């Protein structure tokens, strides 16, 4: 006689014939308690084709029921979806726009189809998350139509052992329409006298002209805040004229006024400023 050792299970065999086969069938249970995530009941069947069944019904068979308990303390790894995302729209009604929101994850123990996921959205980042959406798999697709503005989305993946990973991502829908403006047809300004505080004499004149002074109306259909400047970078919000900068009286200066909103959309108009010195 001899012994087979299959995964720690020993079965008797016959020395003169060792034509054997081992097969198994698994039944899986989600939770088994005692610290295990899930368990597998594995039923082994060993057949010795050389030994007849005592009842004469075929070859000799042995069966054994093995209990496999699986435990894991490592949470799923979120592979993508946690970085900020921005989408652009030119919706004239400023209702919102489409954006692609996808998160993926993997786990060393739980197959992809058994990962449980959820996501919830804090619309306009007000500190309140809405209804939670749930499902199974290694991919969350939360893409869709969202309002103009910045929002938060919280992704969560949980394995069969109860380990969970979450991340919160910021996503923004911006409207890329340029601001609408109308400009004045030039403006006339006068130098204000500069008085010597000691003598009381007028020693010159100067005037600050702001870019906004040349704008009649300006707005963005989505309500974005606007800034005004004499350069496209938005650095020069005003210009200073004085007696030294004038070559004639009055003097005319051609300027370009830029109007920029909070997401970088910009428009401009060409205008002119007539500077007068009433003291000249």
PDB file of C-alpha atoms in Angstrom:
ATOM      1  CA  UNK A   1       0.000   0.000   0.000  1.00  0.00           C
ATOM      2  CA  UNK A   2       1.059   3.651  -0.456  1.00  0.00           C
ATOM      3  CA  UNK A   3      -0.301   7.104   0.324  1.00  0.00           C
ATOM      4  CA  UNK A   4      -1.294  10.077  -1.848  1.00  0.00           C
ATOM      5  CA  UNK A   5      -0.812  13.480  -0.245  1.00  0.00           C
ATOM      6  CA  UNK A   6      -2.993  16.100  -1.973  1.00  0.00           C
ATOM      7  CA  UNK A   7      -2.968  19.549  -0.362  1.00  0.00           C
ATOM      8  CA  UNK A   8      -2.294  17.915   2.987  1.00  0.00           C
ATOM      9  CA  UNK A   9      -4.979  15.264   2.506  1.00  0.00           C
ATOM     10  CA  UNK A  10      -3.743  11.672   2.512  1.00  0.00           C
ATOM     11  CA  UNK A  11      -5.421   8.821   0.687  1.00  0.00           C
ATOM     12  CA  UNK A  12      -4.434   5.116   0.544  1.00  0.00           C
ATOM     13  CA  UNK A  13      -3.475   3.639  -2.777  1.00  0.00           C
ATOM     14  CA  UNK A  14      -2.412   0.292  -4.167  1.00  0.00           C
ATOM     15  CA  UNK A  15       1.248  -0.276  -4.943  1.00  0.00           C
ATOM     16  CA  UNK A  16       0.632  -2.244  -8.115  1.00  0.00           C
ATOM     17  CA  UNK A  17      -1.556   0.439  -9.666  1.00  0.00           C
ATOM     18  CA  UNK A  18      -1.394   4.188  -9.059  1.00  0.00           C
ATOM     19  CA  UNK A  19      -3.628   5.576 -11.779  1.00  0.00           C
ATOM     20  CA  UNK A  20      -5.325   8.210  -9.653  1.00  0.00           C
ATOM     21  CA  UNK A  21      -7.176  11.500 -10.206  1.00  0.00           C
ATOM     22  CA  UNK A  22      -8.089  14.305  -7.811  1.00  0.00           C
ATOM     23  CA  UNK A  23     -10.803  16.881  -8.545  1.00  0.00           C
ATOM     24  CA  UNK A  24     -12.603  19.441  -6.404  1.00  0.00           C
ATOM     25  CA  UNK A  25     -15.700  21.624  -6.371  1.00  0.00           C
ATOM     26  CA  UNK A  26     -15.984  24.964  -4.517  1.00  0.00           C
ATOM     27  CA  UNK A  27     -18.889  26.636  -2.795  1.00  0.00           C
ATOM     28  CA  UNK A  28     -18.220  30.196  -1.649  1.00  0.00           C
ATOM     29  CA  UNK A  29     -19.883  32.070   1.227  1.00  0.00           C
ATOM     30  CA  UNK A  30     -19.613  35.829   1.629  1.00  0.00           C
ATOM     31  CA  UNK A  31     -18.930  35.972   5.375  1.00  0.00           C
ATOM     32  CA  UNK A  32     -17.923  33.275   7.770  1.00  0.00           C
ATOM     33  CA  UNK A  33     -17.190  35.177  10.989  1.00  0.00           C
ATOM     34  CA  UNK A  34     -14.216  34.628  13.300  1.00  0.00           C
ATOM     35  CA  UNK A  35     -12.238  37.337  11.522  1.00  0.00           C
ATOM     36  CA  UNK A  36     -12.558  35.858   8.029  1.00  0.00           C
ATOM     37  CA  UNK A  37     -13.791  37.833   5.033  1.00  0.00           C
ATOM     38  CA  UNK A  38     -15.343  34.900   3.263  1.00  0.00           C
ATOM     39  CA  UNK A  39     -14.929  31.151   3.200  1.00  0.00           C
ATOM     40  CA  UNK A  40     -14.752  28.453   0.582  1.00  0.00           C
ATOM     41  CA  UNK A  41     -16.085  24.936   1.167  1.00  0.00           C
ATOM     42  CA  UNK A  42     -13.911  22.836  -1.139  1.00  0.00           C
ATOM     43  CA  UNK A  43     -15.063  19.255  -1.677  1.00  0.00           C
ATOM     44  CA  UNK A  44     -12.278  16.975  -2.875  1.00  0.00           C
ATOM     45  CA  UNK A  45     -12.880  13.781  -4.784  1.00  0.00           C
ATOM     46  CA  UNK A  46     -10.029  11.313  -5.308  1.00  0.00           C
ATOM     47  CA  UNK A  47     -10.518   8.427  -7.714  1.00  0.00           C
ATOM     48  CA  UNK A  48      -8.271   5.397  -8.031  1.00  0.00           C
ATOM     49  CA  UNK A  49      -9.050   3.860 -11.373  1.00  0.00           C
ATOM     50  CA  UNK A  50      -7.177   0.706 -10.343  1.00  0.00           C
ATOM     51  CA  UNK A  51      -9.276  -0.068  -7.289  1.00  0.00           C
ATOM     52  CA  UNK A  52     -12.788  -1.290  -7.887  1.00  0.00           C
ATOM     53  CA  UNK A  53     -15.666  -0.040  -5.836  1.00  0.00           C
ATOM     54  CA  UNK A  54     -16.567  -2.733  -3.277  1.00  0.00           C
ATOM     55  CA  UNK A  55     -20.113  -2.572  -4.538  1.00  0.00           C
ATOM     56  CA  UNK A  56     -18.983  -3.233  -8.092  1.00  0.00           C
ATOM     57  CA  UNK A  57     -20.222   0.126  -9.381  1.00  0.00           C
ATOM     58  CA  UNK A  58     -16.941   1.465 -10.766  1.00  0.00           C
ATOM     59  CA  UNK A  59     -13.648   2.692  -9.391  1.00  0.00           C
ATOM     60  CA  UNK A  60     -12.903   3.463  -5.794  1.00  0.00           C
ATOM     61  CA  UNK A  61     -13.637   7.061  -4.694  1.00  0.00           C
ATOM     62  CA  UNK A  62     -12.858   9.096  -1.578  1.00  0.00           C
ATOM     63  CA  UNK A  63     -14.279  12.527  -0.712  1.00  0.00           C
ATOM     64  CA  UNK A  64     -13.138  15.119   1.754  1.00  0.00           C
ATOM     65  CA  UNK A  65     -14.583  18.538   2.665  1.00  0.00           C
ATOM     66  CA  UNK A  66     -11.965  21.259   3.167  1.00  0.00           C
ATOM     67  CA  UNK A  67     -12.814  24.674   4.729  1.00  0.00           C
ATOM     68  CA  UNK A  68     -10.725  27.617   3.425  1.00  0.00           C
ATOM     69  CA  UNK A  69     -11.096  30.916   5.269  1.00  0.00           C
ATOM     70  CA  UNK A  70      -9.843  34.092   3.569  1.00  0.00           C
ATOM     71  CA  UNK A  71      -8.856  37.188   5.529  1.00  0.00           C
ATOM     72  CA  UNK A  72      -7.253  40.464   4.372  1.00  0.00           C
ATOM     73  CA  UNK A  73      -6.563  43.840   6.009  1.00  0.00           C
ATOM     74  CA  UNK A  74      -5.396  45.709   2.901  1.00  0.00           C
ATOM     75  CA  UNK A  75      -7.923  48.141   1.405  1.00  0.00           C
ATOM     76  CA  UNK A  76      -8.432  48.436  -2.373  1.00  0.00           C
ATOM     77  CA  UNK A  77      -6.091  50.764  -4.253  1.00  0.00           C
ATOM     78  CA  UNK A  78      -7.803  53.597  -6.120  1.00  0.00           C
ATOM     79  CA  UNK A  79      -5.923  53.913  -9.399  1.00  0.00           C
ATOM     80  CA  UNK A  80      -7.580  56.938 -10.986  1.00  0.00           C
ATOM     81  CA  UNK A  81     -10.259  59.560 -10.464  1.00  0.00           C
ATOM     82  CA  UNK A  82      -8.827  61.468  -7.488  1.00  0.00           C
ATOM     83  CA  UNK A  83      -7.229  64.342  -9.446  1.00  0.00           C
ATOM     84  CA  UNK A  84      -9.113  67.594 -10.205  1.00  0.00           C
ATOM     85  CA  UNK A  85     -11.010  67.662 -13.500  1.00  0.00           C
ATOM     86  CA  UNK A  86     -12.245  70.626 -15.557  1.00  0.00           C
ATOM     87  CA  UNK A  87     -14.675  70.707 -18.473  1.00  0.00           C
ATOM     88  CA  UNK A  88     -15.595  73.636 -20.693  1.00  0.00           C
ATOM     89  CA  UNK A  89     -18.929  74.639 -22.163  1.00  0.00           C
ATOM     90  CA  UNK A  90     -20.297  77.515 -24.245  1.00  0.00           C
ATOM     91  CA  UNK A  91     -23.887  77.043 -23.119  1.00  0.00           C
ATOM     92  CA  UNK A  92     -25.499  80.455 -23.694  1.00  0.00           C
ATOM     93  CA  UNK A  93     -28.027  79.820 -20.898  1.00  0.00           C
ATOM     94  CA  UNK A  94     -25.291  78.965 -18.378  1.00  0.00           C
ATOM     95  CA  UNK A  95     -27.181  75.896 -17.185  1.00  0.00           C
ATOM     96  CA  UNK A  96     -24.146  73.633 -17.065  1.00  0.00           C
ATOM     97  CA  UNK A  97     -22.109  71.213 -19.123  1.00  0.00           C
ATOM     98  CA  UNK A  98     -21.022  67.614 -19.648  1.00  0.00           C
ATOM     99  CA  UNK A  99     -17.973  66.224 -17.854  1.00  0.00           C
ATOM    100  CA  UNK A 100     -16.307  62.800 -17.755  1.00  0.00           C
ATOM    101  CA  UNK A 101     -15.906  61.491 -14.193  1.00  0.00           C
ATOM    102  CA  UNK A 102     -14.391  57.999 -13.929  1.00  0.00           C
ATOM    103  CA  UNK A 103     -12.631  56.291 -11.027  1.00  0.00           C
ATOM    104  CA  UNK A 104     -10.963  52.863 -11.072  1.00  0.00           C
ATOM    105  CA  UNK A 105      -9.592  50.570  -8.374  1.00  0.00           C
ATOM    106  CA  UNK A 106      -8.013  47.164  -7.804  1.00  0.00           C
ATOM    107  CA  UNK A 107      -7.678  44.804  -4.872  1.00  0.00           C
ATOM    108  CA  UNK A 108      -5.173  42.035  -4.223  1.00  0.00           C
ATOM    109  CA  UNK A 109      -7.781  39.690  -2.767  1.00  0.00           C
ATOM    110  CA  UNK A 110     -11.204  40.586  -4.152  1.00  0.00           C
ATOM    111  CA  UNK A 111     -11.952  40.005  -7.868  1.00  0.00           C
ATOM    112  CA  UNK A 112     -12.984  43.176  -9.747  1.00  0.00           C
ATOM    113  CA  UNK A 113     -16.616  42.145 -10.108  1.00  0.00           C
ATOM    114  CA  UNK A 114     -16.984  41.774  -6.325  1.00  0.00           C
ATOM    115  CA  UNK A 115     -15.668  45.194  -5.349  1.00  0.00           C
ATOM    116  CA  UNK A 116     -18.488  47.332  -4.008  1.00  0.00           C
ATOM    117  CA  UNK A 117     -18.339  51.016  -4.965  1.00  0.00           C
ATOM    118  CA  UNK A 118     -20.217  54.200  -4.223  1.00  0.00           C
ATOM    119  CA  UNK A 119     -20.019  57.881  -5.030  1.00  0.00           C
ATOM    120  CA  UNK A 120     -21.743  61.046  -3.890  1.00  0.00           C
ATOM    121  CA  UNK A 121     -21.572  64.638  -5.117  1.00  0.00           C
ATOM    122  CA  UNK A 122     -21.415  67.911  -3.202  1.00  0.00           C
ATOM    123  CA  UNK A 123     -22.919  70.282  -5.772  1.00  0.00           C
ATOM    124  CA  UNK A 124     -21.220  73.690  -5.837  1.00  0.00           C
ATOM    125  CA  UNK A 125     -19.033  72.621  -2.879  1.00  0.00           C
ATOM    126  CA  UNK A 126     -21.534  73.710  -0.239  1.00  0.00           C
ATOM    127  CA  UNK A 127     -20.441  71.094   2.286  1.00  0.00           C
ATOM    128  CA  UNK A 128     -23.450  68.822   1.735  1.00  0.00           C
ATOM    129  CA  UNK A 129     -23.179  65.585  -0.257  1.00  0.00           C
ATOM    130  CA  UNK A 130     -26.248  64.367  -2.095  1.00  0.00           C
ATOM    131  CA  UNK A 131     -27.726  60.896  -2.547  1.00  0.00           C
ATOM    132  CA  UNK A 132     -25.192  58.070  -2.618  1.00  0.00           C
ATOM    133  CA  UNK A 133     -25.022  55.952  -5.777  1.00  0.00           C
ATOM    134  CA  UNK A 134     -23.804  52.351  -5.348  1.00  0.00           C
ATOM    135  CA  UNK A 135     -22.808  49.406  -7.490  1.00  0.00           C
ATOM    136  CA  UNK A 136     -20.303  46.597  -8.041  1.00  0.00           C
ATOM    137  CA  UNK A 137     -17.124  46.452 -10.093  1.00  0.00           C
ATOM    138  CA  UNK A 138     -13.719  48.075 -10.341  1.00  0.00           C
ATOM    139  CA  UNK A 139     -14.910  51.154 -12.259  1.00  0.00           C
ATOM    140  CA  UNK A 140     -17.162  54.039 -11.237  1.00  0.00           C
ATOM    141  CA  UNK A 141     -18.679  56.148 -14.007  1.00  0.00           C
ATOM    142  CA  UNK A 142     -20.222  59.354 -12.655  1.00  0.00           C
ATOM    143  CA  UNK A 143     -20.054  61.271 -15.936  1.00  0.00           C
ATOM    144  CA  UNK A 144     -22.962  63.535 -16.776  1.00  0.00           C
ATOM    145  CA  UNK A 145     -24.379  67.047 -16.906  1.00  0.00           C
ATOM    146  CA  UNK A 146     -23.512  69.277 -13.942  1.00  0.00           C
ATOM    147  CA  UNK A 147     -24.136  72.983 -13.201  1.00  0.00           C
ATOM    148  CA  UNK A 148     -21.606  75.715 -13.904  1.00  0.00           C
ATOM    149  CA  UNK A 149     -19.217  75.946 -10.949  1.00  0.00           C
ATOM    150  CA  UNK A 150     -16.900  73.850  -8.784  1.00  0.00           C
ATOM    151  CA  UNK A 151     -18.144  70.653  -7.179  1.00  0.00           C
ATOM    152  CA  UNK A 152     -16.807  67.787  -5.058  1.00  0.00           C
ATOM    153  CA  UNK A 153     -17.206  64.061  -5.697  1.00  0.00           C
ATOM    154  CA  UNK A 154     -16.368  61.366  -3.154  1.00  0.00           C
ATOM    155  CA  UNK A 155     -15.440  57.919  -4.509  1.00  0.00           C
ATOM    156  CA  UNK A 156     -15.390  54.762  -2.363  1.00  0.00           C
ATOM    157  CA  UNK A 157     -14.345  51.148  -3.054  1.00  0.00           C
ATOM    158  CA  UNK A 158     -14.822  48.307  -0.553  1.00  0.00           C
ATOM    159  CA  UNK A 159     -13.534  44.751  -0.791  1.00  0.00           C
ATOM    160  CA  UNK A 160     -15.209  41.579   0.451  1.00  0.00           C
ATOM    161  CA  UNK A 161     -13.257  41.854   3.714  1.00  0.00           C
ATOM    162  CA  UNK A 162     -14.824  45.191   4.623  1.00  0.00           C
ATOM    163  CA  UNK A 163     -11.677  47.209   3.836  1.00  0.00           C
ATOM    164  CA  UNK A 164     -12.566  50.530   2.228  1.00  0.00           C
ATOM    165  CA  UNK A 165     -10.672  53.243   0.343  1.00  0.00           C
ATOM    166  CA  UNK A 166     -12.096  56.684  -0.419  1.00  0.00           C
ATOM    167  CA  UNK A 167     -10.935  59.842  -2.120  1.00  0.00           C
ATOM    168  CA  UNK A 168     -12.562  63.204  -2.763  1.00  0.00           C
ATOM    169  CA  UNK A 169     -11.943  65.029  -6.028  1.00  0.00           C
ATOM    170  CA  UNK A 170     -12.794  68.535  -7.190  1.00  0.00           C
ATOM    171  CA  UNK A 171     -14.350  69.022 -10.607  1.00  0.00           C
ATOM    172  CA  UNK A 172     -15.304  72.249 -12.340  1.00  0.00           C
ATOM    173  CA  UNK A 173     -17.589  73.234 -15.210  1.00  0.00           C
ATOM    174  CA  UNK A 174     -16.567  76.569 -16.725  1.00  0.00           C
ATOM    175  CA  UNK A 175     -18.265  78.642 -19.386  1.00  0.00           C
ATOM    176  CA  UNK A 176     -15.882  79.823 -22.116  1.00  0.00           C
ATOM    177  CA  UNK A 177     -18.006  82.621 -23.555  1.00  0.00           C
ATOM    178  CA  UNK A 178     -16.259  85.991 -23.526  1.00  0.00           C
ATOM    179  CA  UNK A 179     -17.743  88.855 -21.485  1.00  0.00           C
ATOM    180  CA  UNK A 180     -20.131  91.213 -23.269  1.00  0.00           C
ATOM    181  CA  UNK A 181     -19.067  94.879 -23.202  1.00  0.00           C
ATOM    182  CA  UNK A 182     -19.881  98.274 -24.670  1.00  0.00           C
ATOM    183  CA  UNK A 183     -17.324 101.081 -24.455  1.00  0.00           C
ATOM    184  CA  UNK A 184     -17.600 104.835 -24.323  1.00  0.00           C
ATOM    185  CA  UNK A 185     -16.545 106.655 -27.487  1.00  0.00           C
ATOM    186  CA  UNK A 186     -13.542 108.208 -25.848  1.00  0.00           C
ATOM    187  CA  UNK A 187     -13.438 110.243 -22.636  1.00  0.00           C
ATOM    188  CA  UNK A 188     -12.098 113.676 -21.749  1.00  0.00           C
ATOM    189  CA  UNK A 189     -10.294 114.223 -18.465  1.00  0.00           C
ATOM    190  CA  UNK A 190      -8.636 117.228 -16.854  1.00  0.00           C
ATOM    191  CA  UNK A 191      -5.427 117.279 -14.908  1.00  0.00           C
ATOM    192  CA  UNK A 192      -5.955 117.976 -11.244  1.00  0.00           C
ATOM    193  CA  UNK A 193      -3.571 120.569  -9.811  1.00  0.00           C
ATOM    194  CA  UNK A 194      -0.778 119.490  -7.520  1.00  0.00           C
ATOM    195  CA  UNK A 195      -0.361 122.073  -4.751  1.00  0.00           C
ATOM    196  CA  UNK A 196       2.820 122.617  -2.759  1.00  0.00           C
ATOM    197  CA  UNK A 197       1.721 122.155   0.889  1.00  0.00           C
ATOM    198  CA  UNK A 198       4.291 124.667   2.086  1.00  0.00           C
ATOM    199  CA  UNK A 199       3.736 127.527  -0.334  1.00  0.00           C
ATOM    200  CA  UNK A 200       0.255 126.773  -1.564  1.00  0.00           C
ATOM    201  CA  UNK A 201       1.443 127.236  -5.143  1.00  0.00           C
ATOM    202  CA  UNK A 202       0.348 124.973  -7.992  1.00  0.00           C
ATOM    203  CA  UNK A 203       3.408 123.009  -9.063  1.00  0.00           C
ATOM    204  CA  UNK A 204       1.915 120.683 -11.649  1.00  0.00           C
ATOM    205  CA  UNK A 205      -1.035 118.514 -12.466  1.00  0.00           C
ATOM    206  CA  UNK A 206      -1.911 114.829 -12.792  1.00  0.00           C
ATOM    207  CA  UNK A 207      -4.876 112.512 -13.283  1.00  0.00           C
ATOM    208  CA  UNK A 208      -5.449 108.765 -12.821  1.00  0.00           C
ATOM    209  CA  UNK A 209      -7.609 107.217 -15.505  1.00  0.00           C
ATOM    210  CA  UNK A 210      -8.972 103.763 -14.685  1.00  0.00           C
ATOM    211  CA  UNK A 211      -9.693 101.196 -17.377  1.00  0.00           C
ATOM    212  CA  UNK A 212     -13.217 100.870 -16.019  1.00  0.00           C
ATOM    213  CA  UNK A 213     -13.766 104.589 -16.768  1.00  0.00           C
ATOM    214  CA  UNK A 214     -13.881 103.771 -20.486  1.00  0.00           C
ATOM    215  CA  UNK A 215     -16.489 100.987 -20.115  1.00  0.00           C
ATOM    216  CA  UNK A 216     -20.170 101.745 -20.501  1.00  0.00           C
ATOM    217  CA  UNK A 217     -21.588  98.278 -19.713  1.00  0.00           C
ATOM    218  CA  UNK A 218     -19.936  94.904 -19.096  1.00  0.00           C
ATOM    219  CA  UNK A 219     -21.232  91.558 -17.901  1.00  0.00           C
ATOM    220  CA  UNK A 220     -20.860  87.822 -18.286  1.00  0.00           C
ATOM    221  CA  UNK A 221     -23.974  85.775 -18.862  1.00  0.00           C
ATOM    222  CA  UNK A 222     -22.919  83.364 -16.074  1.00  0.00           C
ATOM    223  CA  UNK A 223     -22.361  86.150 -13.583  1.00  0.00           C
ATOM    224  CA  UNK A 224     -18.574  85.848 -13.415  1.00  0.00           C
ATOM    225  CA  UNK A 225     -16.800  88.770 -11.761  1.00  0.00           C
ATOM    226  CA  UNK A 226     -14.941  91.062 -14.167  1.00  0.00           C
ATOM    227  CA  UNK A 227     -11.687  92.993 -13.997  1.00  0.00           C
ATOM    228  CA  UNK A 228     -10.584  95.862 -16.243  1.00  0.00           C
ATOM    229  CA  UNK A 229      -7.085  96.694 -17.427  1.00  0.00           C
ATOM    230  CA  UNK A 230      -4.988  98.412 -20.089  1.00  0.00           C
ATOM    231  CA  UNK A 231      -3.005  95.196 -20.727  1.00  0.00           C
ATOM    232  CA  UNK A 232      -4.004  91.638 -21.567  1.00  0.00           C
ATOM    233  CA  UNK A 233      -2.360  90.260 -18.409  1.00  0.00           C
ATOM    234  CA  UNK A 234      -4.644  92.346 -16.199  1.00  0.00           C
ATOM    235  CA  UNK A 235      -1.783  94.108 -14.398  1.00  0.00           C
ATOM    236  CA  UNK A 236      -2.381  97.750 -15.366  1.00  0.00           C
ATOM    237  CA  UNK A 237      -5.781  98.748 -14.059  1.00  0.00           C
ATOM    238  CA  UNK A 238      -5.089 102.488 -14.443  1.00  0.00           C
ATOM    239  CA  UNK A 239      -2.742 104.942 -16.181  1.00  0.00           C
ATOM    240  CA  UNK A 240      -1.330 108.152 -14.748  1.00  0.00           C
ATOM    241  CA  UNK A 241      -1.079 111.307 -16.860  1.00  0.00           C
ATOM    242  CA  UNK A 242       0.760 114.461 -15.769  1.00  0.00           C
ATOM    243  CA  UNK A 243       2.289 117.562 -17.283  1.00  0.00           C
ATOM    244  CA  UNK A 244       5.462 115.708 -18.184  1.00  0.00           C
ATOM    245  CA  UNK A 245       3.616 113.079 -20.222  1.00  0.00           C
ATOM    246  CA  UNK A 246       1.750 115.642 -22.341  1.00  0.00           C
ATOM    247  CA  UNK A 247       3.239 117.022 -25.533  1.00  0.00           C
ATOM    248  CA  UNK A 248       0.272 119.187 -26.548  1.00  0.00           C
ATOM    249  CA  UNK A 249      -2.756 120.702 -24.812  1.00  0.00           C
ATOM    250  CA  UNK A 250      -5.054 118.868 -25.031  1.00  0.00           C
ATOM    251  CA  UNK A 251      -3.341 115.555 -25.807  1.00  0.00           C
ATOM    252  CA  UNK A 252      -5.022 112.423 -27.190  1.00  0.00           C
ATOM    253  CA  UNK A 253      -3.984 108.882 -26.202  1.00  0.00           C
ATOM    254  CA  UNK A 254      -5.126 105.747 -27.994  1.00  0.00           C
ATOM    255  CA  UNK A 255      -5.681 102.845 -25.596  1.00  0.00           C
ATOM    256  CA  UNK A 256      -6.976  99.268 -25.562  1.00  0.00           C
ATOM    257  CA  UNK A 257      -9.190  98.283 -22.641  1.00  0.00           C
ATOM    258  CA  UNK A 258      -9.327  94.586 -21.672  1.00  0.00           C
ATOM    259  CA  UNK A 259     -12.184  93.002 -19.740  1.00  0.00           C
ATOM    260  CA  UNK A 260     -11.367  89.626 -18.136  1.00  0.00           C
ATOM    261  CA  UNK A 261     -13.597  87.294 -16.126  1.00  0.00           C
ATOM    262  CA  UNK A 262     -12.667  84.972 -13.259  1.00  0.00           C
ATOM    263  CA  UNK A 263     -12.082  81.926 -15.513  1.00  0.00           C
ATOM    264  CA  UNK A 264      -9.857  83.766 -17.987  1.00  0.00           C
ATOM    265  CA  UNK A 265     -12.301  84.691 -20.742  1.00  0.00           C
ATOM    266  CA  UNK A 266     -11.392  88.075 -22.183  1.00  0.00           C
ATOM    267  CA  UNK A 267     -12.628  90.689 -24.619  1.00  0.00           C
ATOM    268  CA  UNK A 268     -11.400  94.195 -25.452  1.00  0.00           C
ATOM    269  CA  UNK A 269     -12.181  97.457 -27.195  1.00  0.00           C
ATOM    270  CA  UNK A 270     -10.000 100.192 -28.685  1.00  0.00           C
ATOM    271  CA  UNK A 271     -10.633 103.621 -27.253  1.00  0.00           C
ATOM    272  CA  UNK A 272      -9.032 107.011 -26.688  1.00  0.00           C
ATOM    273  CA  UNK A 273      -8.468 109.443 -23.830  1.00  0.00           C
ATOM    274  CA  UNK A 274      -8.243 113.221 -24.282  1.00  0.00           C
ATOM    275  CA  UNK A 275      -6.260 114.810 -21.486  1.00  0.00           C
ATOM    276  CA  UNK A 276      -6.713 118.535 -20.871  1.00  0.00           C
ATOM    277  CA  UNK A 277      -4.869 120.961 -18.591  1.00  0.00           C
ATOM    278  CA  UNK A 278      -7.170 123.777 -17.613  1.00  0.00           C
ATOM    279  CA  UNK A 279      -4.220 125.570 -16.041  1.00  0.00           C
ATOM    280  CA  UNK A 280      -2.158 125.606 -19.253  1.00  0.00           C
TER     281      UNK A 280
END
